[in-house]
Amino acid sequence: MTPSYHRPASVNEALQLKAKLGPGTVFLAGGTEVNNLHAPRPAALIDLAGLGLNKIETTPAGLRIGAGVTFQQLIDHPDVPAFIKKAAGHMANRNIRNCATVGGHLGANKPCANLIPVLMAAEARVVLTDREMPVDQFVAGETSLVLAVILPTAARAIGLDHHTRTSSDISIITAAASMTLEGGKVRQPVLAIGGVAPHVVRLYNVEKSLDGQALPEAEKLEAMIAAAVQPIDDLRGSAAFKRQLAAVLGARVLKAAATGTCSCKGVR
């Protein structure tokens, strides 16, 4: 049982409560992580449901997705791009998607996250209480309260994929890529892989090798990606299996981005 529960009426009040209650205090979003039987019990809960963070709005900077927006809201909202809908649809099942939130997903920062790779590929930015930052910078160690995510309006070709044991299980490997093309050459590629490190990572060395070049054949892409990831053995697979899977999915999403063949229909 959680010793204390708090429901602030403003972001400032939430931050003040967090500072006052100290270590072990957890922000509560959809509750899918807090209520996980294997998660440590928090010392106190600060419920964010009353802060109005559950809106999706079009702004000059791009589509602003509030931290309290659920995965099912992403799928159902007409203004959300198809590639975001597809990634959101990879989240377990509808019961979970009805609860899980964008902010909670970022805060949990799981290595096998479904939405984080495609947010990286889309060059989205995380809105905190005092600043904005790229998603890859946030997941590398930021722990501040997330208010929203901004999807920029600039169009980039996107590819995404994942592998899971069952339709209701968490993903083993997640992957997303984006790029622009000029004269058949890859420009400013982004390749993000989940499930091969403590958090989702961008493969910067692979991106650098591809920039300004024609996209290599799958076999060469797979070798580049396999050499760039360092997964571990665990109950979901050996390091060798996950390395091979990451290589195959990484090459696949790069090709999908380059050829515009990503099937990004939303899940209902």
CSV table of C-alpha atoms in Angstrom, one decimal, residues 26-117:
chain,number,residue,atom,x,y,z
A,26,VAL,CA,6.5,9.1,-7.9
A,27,PHE,CA,4.5,11.0,-10.4
A,28,LEU,CA,1.4,9.0,-11.4
A,29,ALA,CA,0.2,9.2,-15.0
A,30,GLY,CA,-1.7,6.2,-16.4
A,31,GLY,CA,-0.4,3.8,-13.7
A,32,THR,CA,0.7,1.0,-15.9
A,33,GLU,CA,4.2,1.1,-14.5
A,34,VAL,CA,3.3,2.1,-10.9
A,35,ASN,CA,0.8,-0.8,-10.7
A,36,ASN,CA,3.3,-3.3,-12.1
A,37,LEU,CA,3.6,-6.1,-9.5
A,38,HIS,CA,7.4,-6.2,-10.1
A,39,ALA,CA,7.9,-2.5,-9.6
A,40,PRO,CA,9.2,-1.1,-6.3
A,41,ARG,CA,6.4,0.4,-4.2
A,42,PRO,CA,6.6,4.2,-4.2
A,43,ALA,CA,6.7,6.1,-0.9
A,44,ALA,CA,4.1,8.6,-2.2
A,45,LEU,CA,2.1,9.2,-5.3
A,46,ILE,CA,1.5,12.6,-7.0
A,47,ASP,CA,-1.4,12.1,-9.4
A,48,LEU,CA,-1.0,14.3,-12.6
A,49,ALA,CA,-4.6,13.7,-13.8
A,50,GLY,CA,-5.8,17.2,-12.8
A,51,LEU,CA,-3.2,19.2,-14.7
A,52,GLY,CA,-4.8,19.3,-18.1
A,53,LEU,CA,-2.0,17.5,-19.9
A,54,ASN,CA,-4.2,15.3,-22.0
A,55,LYS,CA,-4.6,17.5,-25.0
A,56,ILE,CA,-3.4,17.2,-28.6
A,57,GLU,CA,-3.0,20.6,-30.3
A,58,THR,CA,-1.6,22.0,-33.6
A,59,THR,CA,0.8,24.8,-32.9
A,60,PRO,CA,3.3,26.8,-35.1
A,61,ALA,CA,6.1,24.6,-33.8
A,62,GLY,CA,4.3,21.4,-34.7
A,63,LEU,CA,1.8,18.9,-33.1
A,64,ARG,CA,1.9,19.3,-29.4
A,65,ILE,CA,1.0,16.0,-27.6
A,66,GLY,CA,0.3,16.4,-23.9
A,67,ALA,CA,2.1,14.1,-21.5
A,68,GLY,CA,-1.3,12.8,-20.2
A,69,VAL,CA,-2.4,11.7,-23.7
A,70,THR,CA,-3.0,8.0,-23.8
A,71,PHE,CA,-1.7,5.6,-26.5
A,72,GLN,CA,-5.3,5.0,-27.5
A,73,GLN,CA,-5.9,8.7,-27.9
A,74,LEU,CA,-2.9,8.9,-30.3
A,75,ILE,CA,-4.5,6.1,-32.4
A,76,ASP,CA,-8.0,7.7,-32.4
A,77,HIS,CA,-7.0,11.4,-33.0
A,78,PRO,CA,-7.4,12.6,-36.6
A,79,ASP,CA,-4.4,14.9,-36.5
A,80,VAL,CA,-1.8,12.4,-35.3
A,81,PRO,CA,0.5,11.1,-38.1
A,82,ALA,CA,0.0,7.5,-39.2
A,83,PHE,CA,3.6,6.5,-38.1
A,84,ILE,CA,2.8,7.6,-34.5
A,85,LYS,CA,-0.5,5.7,-34.6
A,86,LYS,CA,1.3,2.5,-35.8
A,87,ALA,CA,4.0,2.8,-33.1
A,88,ALA,CA,1.2,3.4,-30.4
A,89,GLY,CA,-0.6,0.3,-31.7
A,90,HIS,CA,2.4,-1.8,-30.9
A,91,MET,CA,1.8,-1.2,-27.2
A,92,ALA,CA,0.5,-4.5,-25.7
A,93,ASN,CA,-3.4,-4.3,-26.1
A,94,ARG,CA,-6.2,-1.9,-25.9
A,95,ASN,CA,-6.7,-2.2,-22.2
A,96,ILE,CA,-3.1,-1.0,-21.6
A,97,ARG,CA,-3.3,1.6,-24.4
A,98,ASN,CA,-6.4,3.1,-22.7
A,99,CYS,CA,-4.3,3.8,-19.6
A,100,ALA,CA,-0.6,4.2,-20.7
A,101,THR,CA,0.4,7.8,-21.4
A,102,VAL,CA,3.0,9.5,-23.5
A,103,GLY,CA,4.6,11.2,-20.5
A,104,GLY,CA,4.6,7.9,-18.4
A,105,HIS,CA,6.2,6.1,-21.4
A,106,LEU,CA,9.0,8.6,-21.5
A,107,GLY,CA,9.4,8.7,-17.8
A,108,ALA,CA,9.6,4.9,-17.5
A,109,ASN,CA,12.3,5.0,-20.2
A,110,LYS,CA,12.2,1.3,-20.9
A,111,PRO,CA,14.8,-0.1,-23.2
A,112,CYS,CA,12.1,-1.8,-25.3
A,113,ALA,CA,9.9,1.2,-25.6
A,114,ASN,CA,7.6,1.3,-28.6
A,115,LEU,CA,7.0,5.0,-29.1
A,116,ILE,CA,10.4,6.4,-28.2
A,117,PRO,CA,12.3,5.2,-31.3
